[in-house]
Amino acid sequence: MRVRKLTFAALAVAAGLSLTACQSDDGSPAPSDSAASNAASSGGGSSSAGANASTGSGTGSDQGSGKGTGGTGGKGTSAGTGSSGSGGSAKGSGGKCRTNDLNITAADATVGGDKERTVAVEFTNTSGHDCTVSGFAGVDLKTNSGTISAKRTGEPATPYTLKNGKSVFFGVTYPSNDTGGSGIRITGLLVTPPGETKTASLPWPGASSLPITETGATPVKVGPIGSAGQGGAS
């Protein structure tokens, strides 16, 4: 009998342990399902956050593109304003005096008692716009012995803005022929404005001849623009 009781007792204990194990196995899925559900919910939140981050990045890119376009437009407007200035054209129309811009004449300007004789050459601006002239004109005397080129004097050259309709003068000096001989007969005057290649041919208004020099050096000299007449532009 005692052996049988122990057997029943052992069976009861084994049955209890088996029931406890089953209850533990049956109860565990519920917490496991809940954890999985929470993990899934948490994963969904991460996906949503990622989508928001993606949207934010796209918006930032659009804004950056908008700013870039605005900057390009601003630069275009500034460049257009700069190129539309008319200062360069105004200066271009008032450039240096060309031969065709000038009415060129010459007159005897010798003053009694001077050791040298003088012819004053006048440049009158007939171009219709202002122009600038400075330096020395090219001057040649036509003679029966060939052409004699005038030598520049050592006077400083001053630039002049010659307004339309105004004049400026310079002098051509030469010695008087006091030798009593025929000398070198002058037949004409050639004048080329500073920096030009086109020459104006004028009648000679001064004395009819030059003395013959032993050295052969030119006795004719030309002063800078503004060196005769009224001493500058009038």
PDB file of C-alpha atoms in Angstrom:
ATOM      1  CA  MET A   1       0.000   0.000   0.000  1.00  0.00           C
ATOM      2  CA  ARG A   2       2.769   2.387   0.791  1.00  0.00           C
ATOM      3  CA  VAL A   3       4.418   1.766  -2.536  1.00  0.00           C
ATOM      4  CA  ARG A   4       1.120   2.467  -4.318  1.00  0.00           C
ATOM      5  CA  LYS A   5       0.647   5.775  -2.439  1.00  0.00           C
ATOM      6  CA  LEU A   6       4.103   6.910  -3.376  1.00  0.00           C
ATOM      7  CA  THR A   7       3.361   6.028  -6.967  1.00  0.00           C
ATOM      8  CA  PHE A   8       0.149   8.107  -6.931  1.00  0.00           C
ATOM      9  CA  ALA A   9       1.968  10.977  -5.316  1.00  0.00           C
ATOM     10  CA  ALA A  10       4.714  10.863  -7.946  1.00  0.00           C
ATOM     11  CA  LEU A  11       2.125  10.809 -10.685  1.00  0.00           C
ATOM     12  CA  ALA A  12       0.360  13.815  -9.166  1.00  0.00           C
ATOM     13  CA  VAL A  13       3.580  15.808  -9.016  1.00  0.00           C
ATOM     14  CA  ALA A  14       4.420  14.914 -12.617  1.00  0.00           C
ATOM     15  CA  ALA A  15       0.964  15.894 -13.756  1.00  0.00           C
ATOM     16  CA  GLY A  16       1.302  19.258 -11.987  1.00  0.00           C
ATOM     17  CA  LEU A  17       4.618  19.969 -13.584  1.00  0.00           C
ATOM     18  CA  SER A  18       3.236  19.082 -17.026  1.00  0.00           C
ATOM     19  CA  LEU A  19       0.248  21.391 -16.511  1.00  0.00           C
ATOM     20  CA  THR A  20       2.519  24.236 -15.434  1.00  0.00           C
ATOM     21  CA  ALA A  21       4.678  23.771 -18.540  1.00  0.00           C
ATOM     22  CA  CYS A  22       1.625  23.792 -20.792  1.00  0.00           C
ATOM     23  CA  GLN A  23       0.268  26.934 -19.170  1.00  0.00           C
ATOM     24  CA  SER A  24       3.634  28.617 -19.629  1.00  0.00           C
ATOM     25  CA  ASP A  25       3.732  27.633 -23.302  1.00  0.00           C
ATOM     26  CA  ASP A  26       0.118  28.681 -23.864  1.00  0.00           C
ATOM     27  CA  GLY A  27       0.629  32.101 -22.162  1.00  0.00           C
ATOM     28  CA  SER A  28       3.845  33.065 -23.900  1.00  0.00           C
ATOM     29  CA  PRO A  29       2.355  33.730 -27.373  1.00  0.00           C
ATOM     30  CA  ALA A  30       0.261  36.632 -26.134  1.00  0.00           C
ATOM     31  CA  PRO A  31       3.217  38.666 -24.890  1.00  0.00           C
ATOM     32  CA  SER A  32       5.123  37.670 -28.050  1.00  0.00           C
ATOM     33  CA  ASP A  33       2.293  38.872 -30.319  1.00  0.00           C
ATOM     34  CA  SER A  34       2.087  42.143 -28.408  1.00  0.00           C
ATOM     35  CA  ALA A  35       5.842  42.730 -28.766  1.00  0.00           C
ATOM     36  CA  ALA A  36       5.640  41.987 -32.490  1.00  0.00           C
ATOM     37  CA  SER A  37       2.739  44.388 -32.800  1.00  0.00           C
ATOM     38  CA  ASN A  38       4.683  47.082 -30.948  1.00  0.00           C
ATOM     39  CA  ALA A  39       7.736  46.461 -33.164  1.00  0.00           C
ATOM     40  CA  ALA A  40       5.597  46.733 -36.288  1.00  0.00           C
ATOM     41  CA  SER A  41       4.045  49.940 -34.971  1.00  0.00           C
ATOM     42  CA  SER A  42       7.493  51.300 -34.198  1.00  0.00           C
ATOM     43  CA  GLY A  43       8.731  50.337 -37.695  1.00  0.00           C
ATOM     44  CA  GLY A  44       5.760  52.141 -39.268  1.00  0.00           C
ATOM     45  CA  GLY A  45       6.719  55.307 -37.386  1.00  0.00           C
ATOM     46  CA  SER A  46      10.259  55.081 -38.681  1.00  0.00           C
ATOM     47  CA  SER A  47       8.976  54.731 -42.238  1.00  0.00           C
ATOM     48  CA  SER A  48       6.754  57.752 -41.784  1.00  0.00           C
ATOM     49  CA  ALA A  49       9.648  59.779 -40.374  1.00  0.00           C
ATOM     50  CA  GLY A  50      11.791  58.718 -43.314  1.00  0.00           C
ATOM     51  CA  ALA A  51       9.091  59.876 -45.734  1.00  0.00           C
ATOM     52  CA  ASN A  52       8.887  63.216 -43.953  1.00  0.00           C
ATOM     53  CA  ALA A  53      12.661  63.586 -44.113  1.00  0.00           C
ATOM     54  CA  SER A  54      12.539  62.830 -47.831  1.00  0.00           C
ATOM     55  CA  THR A  55       9.822  65.423 -48.339  1.00  0.00           C
ATOM     56  CA  GLY A  56      11.827  67.994 -46.388  1.00  0.00           C
ATOM     57  CA  SER A  57      14.879  67.335 -48.517  1.00  0.00           C
ATOM     58  CA  GLY A  58      12.870  67.800 -51.692  1.00  0.00           C
ATOM     59  CA  THR A  59      11.433  71.092 -50.475  1.00  0.00           C
ATOM     60  CA  GLY A  60      14.894  72.360 -49.576  1.00  0.00           C
ATOM     61  CA  SER A  61      16.133  71.508 -53.085  1.00  0.00           C
ATOM     62  CA  ASP A  62      13.260  73.422 -54.678  1.00  0.00           C
ATOM     63  CA  GLN A  63      13.970  76.444 -52.514  1.00  0.00           C
ATOM     64  CA  GLY A  64      17.661  76.296 -53.419  1.00  0.00           C
ATOM     65  CA  SER A  65      16.757  76.161 -57.123  1.00  0.00           C
ATOM     66  CA  GLY A  66      14.497  79.190 -56.727  1.00  0.00           C
ATOM     67  CA  LYS A  67      17.257  81.224 -55.092  1.00  0.00           C
ATOM     68  CA  GLY A  68      19.694  80.268 -57.840  1.00  0.00           C
ATOM     69  CA  THR A  69      17.300  81.456 -60.568  1.00  0.00           C
ATOM     70  CA  GLY A  70      16.741  84.745 -58.761  1.00  0.00           C
ATOM     71  CA  GLY A  71      20.485  85.345 -58.524  1.00  0.00           C
ATOM     72  CA  THR A  72      20.939  84.745 -62.258  1.00  0.00           C
ATOM     73  CA  GLY A  73      18.155  87.176 -63.073  1.00  0.00           C
ATOM     74  CA  GLY A  74      19.748  89.853 -60.925  1.00  0.00           C
ATOM     75  CA  LYS A  75      23.076  89.498 -62.681  1.00  0.00           C
ATOM     76  CA  GLY A  76      21.407  89.705 -66.083  1.00  0.00           C
ATOM     77  CA  THR A  77      19.684  92.960 -65.152  1.00  0.00           C
ATOM     78  CA  SER A  78      22.928  94.488 -63.904  1.00  0.00           C
ATOM     79  CA  ALA A  79      24.825  93.538 -67.067  1.00  0.00           C
ATOM     80  CA  GLY A  80      22.071  94.965 -69.243  1.00  0.00           C
ATOM     81  CA  THR A  81      22.214  98.285 -67.419  1.00  0.00           C
ATOM     82  CA  GLY A  82      25.963  98.497 -67.845  1.00  0.00           C
ATOM     83  CA  SER A  83      25.866  97.799 -71.575  1.00  0.00           C
ATOM     84  CA  SER A  84      23.124 100.318 -72.211  1.00  0.00           C
ATOM     85  CA  GLY A  85      25.294 103.274 -71.175  1.00  0.00           C
ATOM     86  CA  SER A  86      25.809 105.865 -73.889  1.00  0.00           C
ATOM     87  CA  GLY A  87      29.020 107.439 -72.533  1.00  0.00           C
ATOM     88  CA  GLY A  88      31.231 105.438 -74.898  1.00  0.00           C
ATOM     89  CA  SER A  89      29.263 106.528 -77.965  1.00  0.00           C
ATOM     90  CA  ALA A  90      29.352 110.171 -76.880  1.00  0.00           C
ATOM     91  CA  LYS A  91      33.122 110.072 -76.516  1.00  0.00           C
ATOM     92  CA  GLY A  92      33.507 108.284 -79.818  1.00  0.00           C
ATOM     93  CA  SER A  93      31.596 111.055 -81.682  1.00  0.00           C
ATOM     94  CA  GLY A  94      33.988 113.625 -80.169  1.00  0.00           C
ATOM     95  CA  GLY A  95      37.225 111.914 -81.220  1.00  0.00           C
ATOM     96  CA  LYS A  96      40.256 113.523 -82.800  1.00  0.00           C
ATOM     97  CA  CYS A  97      39.813 116.110 -85.538  1.00  0.00           C
ATOM     98  CA  ARG A  98      40.204 114.531 -88.943  1.00  0.00           C
ATOM     99  CA  THR A  99      41.244 116.384 -92.081  1.00  0.00           C
ATOM    100  CA  ASN A 100      37.675 116.196 -93.410  1.00  0.00           C
ATOM    101  CA  ASP A 101      36.409 117.760 -90.160  1.00  0.00           C
ATOM    102  CA  LEU A 102      38.425 120.932 -90.668  1.00  0.00           C
ATOM    103  CA  ASN A 103      38.401 123.977 -92.889  1.00  0.00           C
ATOM    104  CA  ILE A 104      42.110 124.789 -93.211  1.00  0.00           C
ATOM    105  CA  THR A 105      43.307 128.264 -94.210  1.00  0.00           C
ATOM    106  CA  ALA A 106      46.553 130.244 -93.967  1.00  0.00           C
ATOM    107  CA  ALA A 107      47.324 133.973 -93.657  1.00  0.00           C
ATOM    108  CA  ASP A 108      50.381 136.174 -93.318  1.00  0.00           C
ATOM    109  CA  ALA A 109      50.841 136.993 -89.602  1.00  0.00           C
ATOM    110  CA  THR A 110      54.212 138.735 -89.668  1.00  0.00           C
ATOM    111  CA  VAL A 111      54.579 141.558 -87.182  1.00  0.00           C
ATOM    112  CA  GLY A 112      56.871 144.473 -88.143  1.00  0.00           C
ATOM    113  CA  GLY A 113      60.284 144.284 -86.490  1.00  0.00           C
ATOM    114  CA  ASP A 114      60.304 140.481 -86.084  1.00  0.00           C
ATOM    115  CA  LYS A 115      63.500 138.755 -87.162  1.00  0.00           C
ATOM    116  CA  GLU A 116      61.478 135.923 -88.677  1.00  0.00           C
ATOM    117  CA  ARG A 117      58.384 136.020 -90.810  1.00  0.00           C
ATOM    118  CA  THR A 118      55.227 134.117 -89.800  1.00  0.00           C
ATOM    119  CA  VAL A 119      52.296 132.463 -91.520  1.00  0.00           C
ATOM    120  CA  ALA A 120      49.375 131.525 -89.270  1.00  0.00           C
ATOM    121  CA  VAL A 121      47.466 128.353 -90.182  1.00  0.00           C
ATOM    122  CA  GLU A 122      43.872 128.160 -88.955  1.00  0.00           C
ATOM    123  CA  PHE A 123      41.884 124.977 -88.250  1.00  0.00           C
ATOM    124  CA  THR A 124      38.110 125.605 -88.106  1.00  0.00           C
ATOM    125  CA  ASN A 125      35.908 122.716 -86.953  1.00  0.00           C
ATOM    126  CA  THR A 126      33.126 122.221 -89.511  1.00  0.00           C
ATOM    127  CA  SER A 127      32.280 118.603 -88.573  1.00  0.00           C
ATOM    128  CA  GLY A 128      29.047 119.310 -86.699  1.00  0.00           C
ATOM    129  CA  HIS A 129      30.474 117.897 -83.422  1.00  0.00           C
ATOM    130  CA  ASP A 130      33.328 118.658 -81.044  1.00  0.00           C
ATOM    131  CA  CYS A 131      36.722 117.064 -81.697  1.00  0.00           C
ATOM    132  CA  THR A 132      40.185 117.114 -80.148  1.00  0.00           C
ATOM    133  CA  VAL A 133      43.446 118.265 -81.685  1.00  0.00           C
ATOM    134  CA  SER A 134      46.939 118.450 -80.218  1.00  0.00           C
ATOM    135  CA  GLY A 135      50.597 118.263 -81.101  1.00  0.00           C
ATOM    136  CA  PHE A 136      52.187 119.368 -84.363  1.00  0.00           C
ATOM    137  CA  ALA A 137      50.751 119.429 -87.834  1.00  0.00           C
ATOM    138  CA  GLY A 138      52.839 118.294 -90.768  1.00  0.00           C
ATOM    139  CA  VAL A 139      53.911 121.311 -92.852  1.00  0.00           C
ATOM    140  CA  ASP A 140      55.728 121.323 -96.187  1.00  0.00           C
ATOM    141  CA  LEU A 141      56.511 124.236 -98.486  1.00  0.00           C
ATOM    142  CA  LYS A 142      56.393 123.619-102.195  1.00  0.00           C
ATOM    143  CA  THR A 143      59.213 125.447-103.959  1.00  0.00           C
ATOM    144  CA  ASN A 144      60.892 125.636-107.344  1.00  0.00           C
ATOM    145  CA  SER A 145      63.644 123.466-105.834  1.00  0.00           C
ATOM    146  CA  GLY A 146      61.395 120.770-104.415  1.00  0.00           C
ATOM    147  CA  THR A 147      59.516 120.320-101.161  1.00  0.00           C
ATOM    148  CA  ILE A 148      60.907 121.710 -97.902  1.00  0.00           C
ATOM    149  CA  SER A 149      59.602 120.142 -94.669  1.00  0.00           C
ATOM    150  CA  ALA A 150      59.198 122.352 -91.626  1.00  0.00           C
ATOM    151  CA  LYS A 151      61.017 121.400 -88.441  1.00  0.00           C
ATOM    152  CA  ARG A 152      59.149 121.331 -85.123  1.00  0.00           C
ATOM    153  CA  THR A 153      59.966 123.949 -82.530  1.00  0.00           C
ATOM    154  CA  GLY A 154      60.714 122.987 -78.942  1.00  0.00           C
ATOM    155  CA  GLU A 155      57.481 124.453 -77.543  1.00  0.00           C
ATOM    156  CA  PRO A 156      55.239 122.152 -75.475  1.00  0.00           C
ATOM    157  CA  ALA A 157      52.109 120.802 -77.171  1.00  0.00           C
ATOM    158  CA  THR A 158      48.754 121.351 -75.456  1.00  0.00           C
ATOM    159  CA  PRO A 159      45.644 119.315 -76.365  1.00  0.00           C
ATOM    160  CA  TYR A 160      42.552 121.294 -77.356  1.00  0.00           C
ATOM    161  CA  THR A 161      38.894 120.386 -77.518  1.00  0.00           C
ATOM    162  CA  LEU A 162      37.797 122.171 -80.648  1.00  0.00           C
ATOM    163  CA  LYS A 163      34.084 122.886 -80.456  1.00  0.00           C
ATOM    164  CA  ASN A 164      32.003 122.832 -83.583  1.00  0.00           C
ATOM    165  CA  GLY A 165      32.384 126.122 -85.476  1.00  0.00           C
ATOM    166  CA  LYS A 166      35.439 127.214 -83.445  1.00  0.00           C
ATOM    167  CA  SER A 167      39.046 127.679 -84.601  1.00  0.00           C
ATOM    168  CA  VAL A 168      42.586 127.058 -83.392  1.00  0.00           C
ATOM    169  CA  PHE A 169      45.854 128.390 -84.855  1.00  0.00           C
ATOM    170  CA  PHE A 170      49.530 127.486 -85.155  1.00  0.00           C
ATOM    171  CA  GLY A 171      52.464 129.297 -86.710  1.00  0.00           C
ATOM    172  CA  VAL A 172      54.899 128.557 -89.503  1.00  0.00           C
ATOM    173  CA  THR A 173      58.054 130.668 -89.272  1.00  0.00           C
ATOM    174  CA  TYR A 174      60.759 131.250 -91.874  1.00  0.00           C
ATOM    175  CA  PRO A 175      63.577 133.757 -92.436  1.00  0.00           C
ATOM    176  CA  SER A 176      63.283 136.756 -94.722  1.00  0.00           C
ATOM    177  CA  ASN A 177      65.248 136.693 -97.939  1.00  0.00           C
ATOM    178  CA  ASP A 178      67.501 139.711 -97.420  1.00  0.00           C
ATOM    179  CA  THR A 179      70.310 138.465 -99.643  1.00  0.00           C
ATOM    180  CA  GLY A 180      69.207 140.512-102.615  1.00  0.00           C
ATOM    181  CA  GLY A 181      69.004 137.383-104.759  1.00  0.00           C
ATOM    182  CA  SER A 182      66.045 135.485-106.049  1.00  0.00           C
ATOM    183  CA  GLY A 183      66.526 132.771-103.417  1.00  0.00           C
ATOM    184  CA  ILE A 184      64.167 129.782-103.317  1.00  0.00           C
ATOM    185  CA  ARG A 185      60.760 130.634-104.723  1.00  0.00           C
ATOM    186  CA  ILE A 186      57.766 129.353-102.657  1.00  0.00           C
ATOM    187  CA  THR A 187      54.828 128.093-104.728  1.00  0.00           C
ATOM    188  CA  GLY A 188      52.474 126.507-102.174  1.00  0.00           C
ATOM    189  CA  LEU A 189      51.797 125.175 -98.667  1.00  0.00           C
ATOM    190  CA  LEU A 190      50.942 121.588 -97.668  1.00  0.00           C
ATOM    191  CA  VAL A 191      49.309 120.999 -94.250  1.00  0.00           C
ATOM    192  CA  THR A 192      48.490 117.651 -92.617  1.00  0.00           C
ATOM    193  CA  PRO A 193      46.579 117.746 -89.274  1.00  0.00           C
ATOM    194  CA  PRO A 194      48.170 115.873 -86.323  1.00  0.00           C
ATOM    195  CA  GLY A 195      47.810 112.102 -86.610  1.00  0.00           C
ATOM    196  CA  GLU A 196      46.320 112.320 -90.116  1.00  0.00           C
ATOM    197  CA  THR A 197      47.557 111.213 -93.532  1.00  0.00           C
ATOM    198  CA  LYS A 198      45.273 113.323 -95.721  1.00  0.00           C
ATOM    199  CA  THR A 199      46.939 116.619 -96.684  1.00  0.00           C
ATOM    200  CA  ALA A 200      45.372 119.952 -97.551  1.00  0.00           C
ATOM    201  CA  SER A 201      47.042 121.984-100.327  1.00  0.00           C
ATOM    202  CA  LEU A 202      46.900 125.763 -99.784  1.00  0.00           C
ATOM    203  CA  PRO A 203      48.180 128.860-101.571  1.00  0.00           C
ATOM    204  CA  TRP A 204      51.256 130.397 -99.899  1.00  0.00           C
ATOM    205  CA  PRO A 205      50.302 133.737 -98.244  1.00  0.00           C
ATOM    206  CA  GLY A 206      53.776 134.814 -97.071  1.00  0.00           C
ATOM    207  CA  ALA A 207      56.913 136.226 -98.698  1.00  0.00           C
ATOM    208  CA  SER A 208      57.648 134.885-102.133  1.00  0.00           C
ATOM    209  CA  SER A 209      61.068 133.392-101.422  1.00  0.00           C
ATOM    210  CA  LEU A 210      63.466 131.897 -98.902  1.00  0.00           C
ATOM    211  CA  PRO A 211      67.162 132.634 -98.615  1.00  0.00           C
ATOM    212  CA  ILE A 212      69.540 129.944 -99.806  1.00  0.00           C
ATOM    213  CA  THR A 213      71.492 128.507 -96.891  1.00  0.00           C
ATOM    214  CA  GLU A 214      75.054 127.224 -97.138  1.00  0.00           C
ATOM    215  CA  THR A 215      74.398 124.204 -94.885  1.00  0.00           C
ATOM    216  CA  GLY A 216      71.247 123.130 -96.667  1.00  0.00           C
ATOM    217  CA  ALA A 217      69.369 122.867 -93.335  1.00  0.00           C
ATOM    218  CA  THR A 218      65.684 123.709 -93.478  1.00  0.00           C
ATOM    219  CA  PRO A 219      65.008 127.311 -92.421  1.00  0.00           C
ATOM    220  CA  VAL A 220      61.263 126.631 -91.905  1.00  0.00           C
ATOM    221  CA  LYS A 221      59.824 125.818 -88.477  1.00  0.00           C
ATOM    222  CA  VAL A 222      56.333 124.832 -87.277  1.00  0.00           C
ATOM    223  CA  GLY A 223      54.901 125.472 -83.820  1.00  0.00           C
ATOM    224  CA  PRO A 224      52.399 123.291 -81.911  1.00  0.00           C
ATOM    225  CA  ILE A 225      48.649 123.679 -82.215  1.00  0.00           C
ATOM    226  CA  GLY A 226      47.653 126.925 -80.420  1.00  0.00           C
ATOM    227  CA  SER A 227      51.009 128.645 -80.905  1.00  0.00           C
ATOM    228  CA  ALA A 228      49.800 131.452 -83.200  1.00  0.00           C
ATOM    229  CA  GLY A 229      46.805 133.657 -83.885  1.00  0.00           C
ATOM    230  CA  GLN A 230      44.908 134.022 -80.605  1.00  0.00           C
ATOM    231  CA  GLY A 231      47.192 131.548 -78.835  1.00  0.00           C
ATOM    232  CA  GLY A 232      44.625 128.753 -78.759  1.00  0.00           C
ATOM    233  CA  ALA A 233      41.054 127.917 -79.651  1.00  0.00           C
ATOM    234  CA  SER A 234      38.692 130.815 -80.338  1.00  0.00           C
TER     235      SER A 234
END
